[in-house]
mmCIF file of C-alpha atoms in Angstrom:
data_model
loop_
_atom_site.group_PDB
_atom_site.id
_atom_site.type_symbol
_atom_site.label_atom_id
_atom_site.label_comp_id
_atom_site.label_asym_id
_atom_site.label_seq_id
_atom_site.Cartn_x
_atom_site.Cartn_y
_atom_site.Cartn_z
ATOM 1 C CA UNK A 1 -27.882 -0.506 -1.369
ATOM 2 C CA UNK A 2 -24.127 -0.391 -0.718
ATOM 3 C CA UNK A 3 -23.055 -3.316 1.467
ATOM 4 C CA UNK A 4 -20.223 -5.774 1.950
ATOM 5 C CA UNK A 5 -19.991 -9.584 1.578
ATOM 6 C CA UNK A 6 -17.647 -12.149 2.993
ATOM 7 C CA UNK A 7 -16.529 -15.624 0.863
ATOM 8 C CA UNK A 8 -14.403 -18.244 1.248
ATOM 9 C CA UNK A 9 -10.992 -18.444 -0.097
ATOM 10 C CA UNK A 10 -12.934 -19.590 -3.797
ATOM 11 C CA UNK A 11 -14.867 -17.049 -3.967
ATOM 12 C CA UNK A 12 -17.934 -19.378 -2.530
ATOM 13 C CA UNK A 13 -20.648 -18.333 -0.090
ATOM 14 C CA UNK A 14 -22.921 -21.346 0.881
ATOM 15 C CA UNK A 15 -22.069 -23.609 -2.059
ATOM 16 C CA UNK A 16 -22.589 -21.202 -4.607
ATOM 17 C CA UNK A 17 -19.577 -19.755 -6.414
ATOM 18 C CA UNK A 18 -19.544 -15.821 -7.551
ATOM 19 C CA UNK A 19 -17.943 -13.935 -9.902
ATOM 20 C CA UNK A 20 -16.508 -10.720 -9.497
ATOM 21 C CA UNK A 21 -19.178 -8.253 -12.284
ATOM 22 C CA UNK A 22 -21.954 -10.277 -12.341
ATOM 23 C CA UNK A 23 -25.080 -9.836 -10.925
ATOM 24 C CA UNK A 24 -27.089 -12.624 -9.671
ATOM 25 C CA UNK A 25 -30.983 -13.263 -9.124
ATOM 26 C CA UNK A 26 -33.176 -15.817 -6.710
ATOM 27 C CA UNK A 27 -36.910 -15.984 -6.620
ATOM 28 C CA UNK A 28 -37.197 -15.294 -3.279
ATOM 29 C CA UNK A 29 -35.496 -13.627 -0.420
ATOM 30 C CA UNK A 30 -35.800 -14.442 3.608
ATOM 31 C CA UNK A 31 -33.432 -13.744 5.899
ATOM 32 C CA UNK A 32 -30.711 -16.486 6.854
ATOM 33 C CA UNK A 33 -32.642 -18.492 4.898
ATOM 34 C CA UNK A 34 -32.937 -17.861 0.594
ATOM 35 C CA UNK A 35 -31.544 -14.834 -1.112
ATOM 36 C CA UNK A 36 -28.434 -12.733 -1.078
ATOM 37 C CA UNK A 37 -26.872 -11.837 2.226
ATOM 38 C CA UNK A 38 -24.912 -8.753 2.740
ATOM 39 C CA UNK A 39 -23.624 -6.890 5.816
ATOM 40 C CA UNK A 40 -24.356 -2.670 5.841
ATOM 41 C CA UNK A 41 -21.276 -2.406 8.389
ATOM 42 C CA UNK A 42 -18.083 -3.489 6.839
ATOM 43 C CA UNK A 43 -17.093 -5.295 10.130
ATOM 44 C CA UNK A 44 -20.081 -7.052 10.559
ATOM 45 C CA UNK A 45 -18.708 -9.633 7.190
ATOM 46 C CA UNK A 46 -16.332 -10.944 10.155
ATOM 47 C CA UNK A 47 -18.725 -12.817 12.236
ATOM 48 C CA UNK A 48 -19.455 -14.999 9.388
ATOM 49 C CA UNK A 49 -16.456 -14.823 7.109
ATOM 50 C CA UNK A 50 -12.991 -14.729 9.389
ATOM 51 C CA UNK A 51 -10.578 -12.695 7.875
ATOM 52 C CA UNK A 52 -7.547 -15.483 8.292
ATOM 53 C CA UNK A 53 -9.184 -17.508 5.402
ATOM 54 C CA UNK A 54 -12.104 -15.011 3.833
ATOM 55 C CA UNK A 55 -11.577 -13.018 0.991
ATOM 56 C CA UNK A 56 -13.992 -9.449 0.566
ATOM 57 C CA UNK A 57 -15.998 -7.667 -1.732
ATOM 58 C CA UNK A 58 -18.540 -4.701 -1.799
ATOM 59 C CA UNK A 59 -21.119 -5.778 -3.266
ATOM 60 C CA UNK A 60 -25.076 -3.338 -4.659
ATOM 61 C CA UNK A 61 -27.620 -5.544 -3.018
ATOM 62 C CA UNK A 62 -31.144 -5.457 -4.062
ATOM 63 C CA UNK A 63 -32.619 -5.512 -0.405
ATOM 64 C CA UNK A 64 -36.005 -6.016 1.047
ATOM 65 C CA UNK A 65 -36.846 -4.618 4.562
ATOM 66 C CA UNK A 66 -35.617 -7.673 6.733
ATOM 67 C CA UNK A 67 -32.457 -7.211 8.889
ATOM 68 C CA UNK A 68 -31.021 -9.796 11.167
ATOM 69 C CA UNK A 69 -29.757 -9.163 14.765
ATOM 70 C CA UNK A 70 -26.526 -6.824 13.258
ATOM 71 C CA UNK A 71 -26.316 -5.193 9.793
ATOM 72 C CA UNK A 72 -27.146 -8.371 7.701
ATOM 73 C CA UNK A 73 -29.889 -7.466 4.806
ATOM 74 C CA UNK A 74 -31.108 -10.042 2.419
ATOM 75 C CA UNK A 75 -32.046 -9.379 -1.121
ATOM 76 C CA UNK A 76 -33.261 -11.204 -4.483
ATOM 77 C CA UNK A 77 -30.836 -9.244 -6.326
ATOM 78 C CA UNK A 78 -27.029 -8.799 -6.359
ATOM 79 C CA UNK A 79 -23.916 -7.671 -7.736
ATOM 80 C CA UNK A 80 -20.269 -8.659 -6.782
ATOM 81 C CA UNK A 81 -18.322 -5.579 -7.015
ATOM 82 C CA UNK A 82 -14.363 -5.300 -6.669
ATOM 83 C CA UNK A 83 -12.732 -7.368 -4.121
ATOM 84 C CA UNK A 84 -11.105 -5.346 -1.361
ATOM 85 C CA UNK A 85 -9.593 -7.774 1.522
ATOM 86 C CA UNK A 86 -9.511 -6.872 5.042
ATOM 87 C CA UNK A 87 -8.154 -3.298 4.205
ATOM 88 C CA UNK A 88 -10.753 -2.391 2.168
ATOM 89 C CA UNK A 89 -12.687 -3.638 5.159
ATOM 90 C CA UNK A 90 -10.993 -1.577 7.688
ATOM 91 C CA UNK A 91 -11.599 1.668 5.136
ATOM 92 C CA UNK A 92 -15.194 0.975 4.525
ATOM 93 C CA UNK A 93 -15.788 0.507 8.173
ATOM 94 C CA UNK A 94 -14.011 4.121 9.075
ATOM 95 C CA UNK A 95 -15.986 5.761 5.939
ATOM 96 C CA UNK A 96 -19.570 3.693 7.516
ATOM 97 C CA UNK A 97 -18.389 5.334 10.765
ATOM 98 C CA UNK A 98 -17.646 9.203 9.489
ATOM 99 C CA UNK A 99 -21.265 8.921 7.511
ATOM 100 C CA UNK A 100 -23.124 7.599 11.095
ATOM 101 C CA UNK A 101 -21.552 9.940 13.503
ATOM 102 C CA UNK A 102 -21.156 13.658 14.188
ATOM 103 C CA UNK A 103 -17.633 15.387 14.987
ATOM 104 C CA UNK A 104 -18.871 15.236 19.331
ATOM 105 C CA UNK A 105 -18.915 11.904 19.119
ATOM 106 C CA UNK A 106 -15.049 11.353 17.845
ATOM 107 C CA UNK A 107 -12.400 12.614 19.961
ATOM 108 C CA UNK A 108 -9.967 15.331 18.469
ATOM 109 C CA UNK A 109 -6.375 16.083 18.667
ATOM 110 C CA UNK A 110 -4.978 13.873 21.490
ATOM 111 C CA UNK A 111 -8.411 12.639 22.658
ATOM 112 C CA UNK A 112 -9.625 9.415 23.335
ATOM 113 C CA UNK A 113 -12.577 7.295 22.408
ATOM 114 C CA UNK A 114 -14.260 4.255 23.578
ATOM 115 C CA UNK A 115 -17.088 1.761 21.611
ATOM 116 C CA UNK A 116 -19.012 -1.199 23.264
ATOM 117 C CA UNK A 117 -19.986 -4.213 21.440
ATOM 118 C CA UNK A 118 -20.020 -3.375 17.025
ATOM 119 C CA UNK A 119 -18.912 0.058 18.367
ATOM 120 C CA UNK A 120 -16.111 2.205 15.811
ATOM 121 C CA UNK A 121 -14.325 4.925 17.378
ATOM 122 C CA UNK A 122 -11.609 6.923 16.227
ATOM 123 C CA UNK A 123 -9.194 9.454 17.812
ATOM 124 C CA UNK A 124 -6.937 12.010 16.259
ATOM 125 C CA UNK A 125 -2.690 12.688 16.671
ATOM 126 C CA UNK A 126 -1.761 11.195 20.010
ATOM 127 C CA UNK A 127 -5.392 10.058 20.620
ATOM 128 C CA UNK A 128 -6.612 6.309 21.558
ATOM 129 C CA UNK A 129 -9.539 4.633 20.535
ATOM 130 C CA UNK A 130 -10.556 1.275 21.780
ATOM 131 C CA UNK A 131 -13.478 -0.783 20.269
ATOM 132 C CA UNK A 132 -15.175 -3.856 21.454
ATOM 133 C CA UNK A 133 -16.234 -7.317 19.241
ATOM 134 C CA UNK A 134 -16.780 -6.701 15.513
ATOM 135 C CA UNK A 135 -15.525 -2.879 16.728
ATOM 136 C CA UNK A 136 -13.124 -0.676 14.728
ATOM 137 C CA UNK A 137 -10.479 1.236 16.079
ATOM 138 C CA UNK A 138 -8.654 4.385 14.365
ATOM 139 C CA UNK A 139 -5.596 6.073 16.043
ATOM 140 C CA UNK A 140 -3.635 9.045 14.656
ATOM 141 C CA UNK A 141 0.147 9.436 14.993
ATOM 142 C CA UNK A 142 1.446 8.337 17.782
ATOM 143 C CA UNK A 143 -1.588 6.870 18.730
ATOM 144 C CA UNK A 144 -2.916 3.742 20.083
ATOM 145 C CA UNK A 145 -6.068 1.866 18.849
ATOM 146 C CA UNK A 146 -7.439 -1.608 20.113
ATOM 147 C CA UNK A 147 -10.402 -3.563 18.894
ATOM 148 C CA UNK A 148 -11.448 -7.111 20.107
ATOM 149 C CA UNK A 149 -12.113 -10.726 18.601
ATOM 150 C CA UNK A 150 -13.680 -10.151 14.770
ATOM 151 C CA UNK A 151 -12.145 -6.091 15.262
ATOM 152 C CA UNK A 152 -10.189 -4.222 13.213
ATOM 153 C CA UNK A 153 -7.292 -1.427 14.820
ATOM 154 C CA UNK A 154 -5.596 0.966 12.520
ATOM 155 C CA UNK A 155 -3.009 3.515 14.062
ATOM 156 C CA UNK A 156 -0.962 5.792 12.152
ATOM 157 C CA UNK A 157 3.076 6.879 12.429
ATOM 158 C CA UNK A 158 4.780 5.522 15.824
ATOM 159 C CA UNK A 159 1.393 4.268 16.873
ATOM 160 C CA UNK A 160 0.730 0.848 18.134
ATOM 161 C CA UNK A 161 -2.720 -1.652 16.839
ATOM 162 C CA UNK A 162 -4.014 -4.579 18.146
ATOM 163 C CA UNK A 163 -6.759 -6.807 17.296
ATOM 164 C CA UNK A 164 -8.584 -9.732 19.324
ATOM 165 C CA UNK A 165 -8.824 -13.152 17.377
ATOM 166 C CA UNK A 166 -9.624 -13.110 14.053
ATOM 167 C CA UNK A 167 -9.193 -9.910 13.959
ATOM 168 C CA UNK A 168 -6.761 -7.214 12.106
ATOM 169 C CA UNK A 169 -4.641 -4.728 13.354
ATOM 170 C CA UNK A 170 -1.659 -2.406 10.974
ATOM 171 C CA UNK A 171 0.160 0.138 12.715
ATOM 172 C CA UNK A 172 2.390 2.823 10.255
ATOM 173 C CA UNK A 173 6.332 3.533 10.552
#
């Protein structure tokens, strides 16, 4: 499966250091205990990897049917694909978002949309989109997007972002 995994500014996760290409293997696999952890939502790699001192990859993970209390699988198997930092973080979460919702739950041309906790919304030109924790926020132009602690807020052309701690925000011209 397709997921995302947070590191430390090494390239470590619990110790162990990675490589980006390989694949690695463990005997067994329980999750937050042995195996290879991986988030399914992009954002999720926040709550355990802050993006002020975390670097990012995407990672195919090998997972068994255990899930923790967000998107975090566990698997015997996996391999560290590129690294893509908190943008490529912000993109995956918006592509995770298009793939789980339908176009009436996004808000159109100068619409808004809300999300609660590990919510995503996005708005189109002159929209707003607010998201709560771990959330992810996508504003057109001249938009405004907000997202809270662990969140990510994109807005486009003469539109405004902001993020809660540790999270990211990038607003365009």
């Amino acid at each position: 499966m397709k997921a995302y995994k947070g590191f430390d500014k090494d390239l470590k996760c619990r110790g162990h250091q990675y490589e980006i290409g390989k694949t690695y293997e463990e005997e067994s696999a329980d999750i937050c205990n042995t195996g290879y952890h991986a988030c399914e939502r992009p954002l999720d790699v926040f709550t355990y990897y802050p993006p002020a001192t975390s670097r990012y990859c995407d990672v195919e993970l090998d997972a068994n049917e255990q899930k923790s209390d967000d998107s975090k699988r566990v698997g015997k198997r996996i391999k560290i694909g590129a690294e893509i930092g908190i943008t490529g973080i912000v993109k995956a979460q918006i592509e995770y978002v298009k793939e789980q919702t339908t176009r009436e739950q996004t808000a159109g041309d100068s619409g808004a949309a809300t999300a609660g906790y590990r919510g995503a919304a996005t708005a189109g030109y002159r929209g707003a989109a607010t998201a709560g924790d771990s959330g992810a926020a996508t504003a057109g132009d001249s938009g405004a997007a907000t997202a809270g602690n662990y969140g990510a807020a994109t807005a486009g052309d003469y539109g405004a972002a902001t993020a809660g701690n540790y999270g990211a925000a990038t607003a365009g011209d």
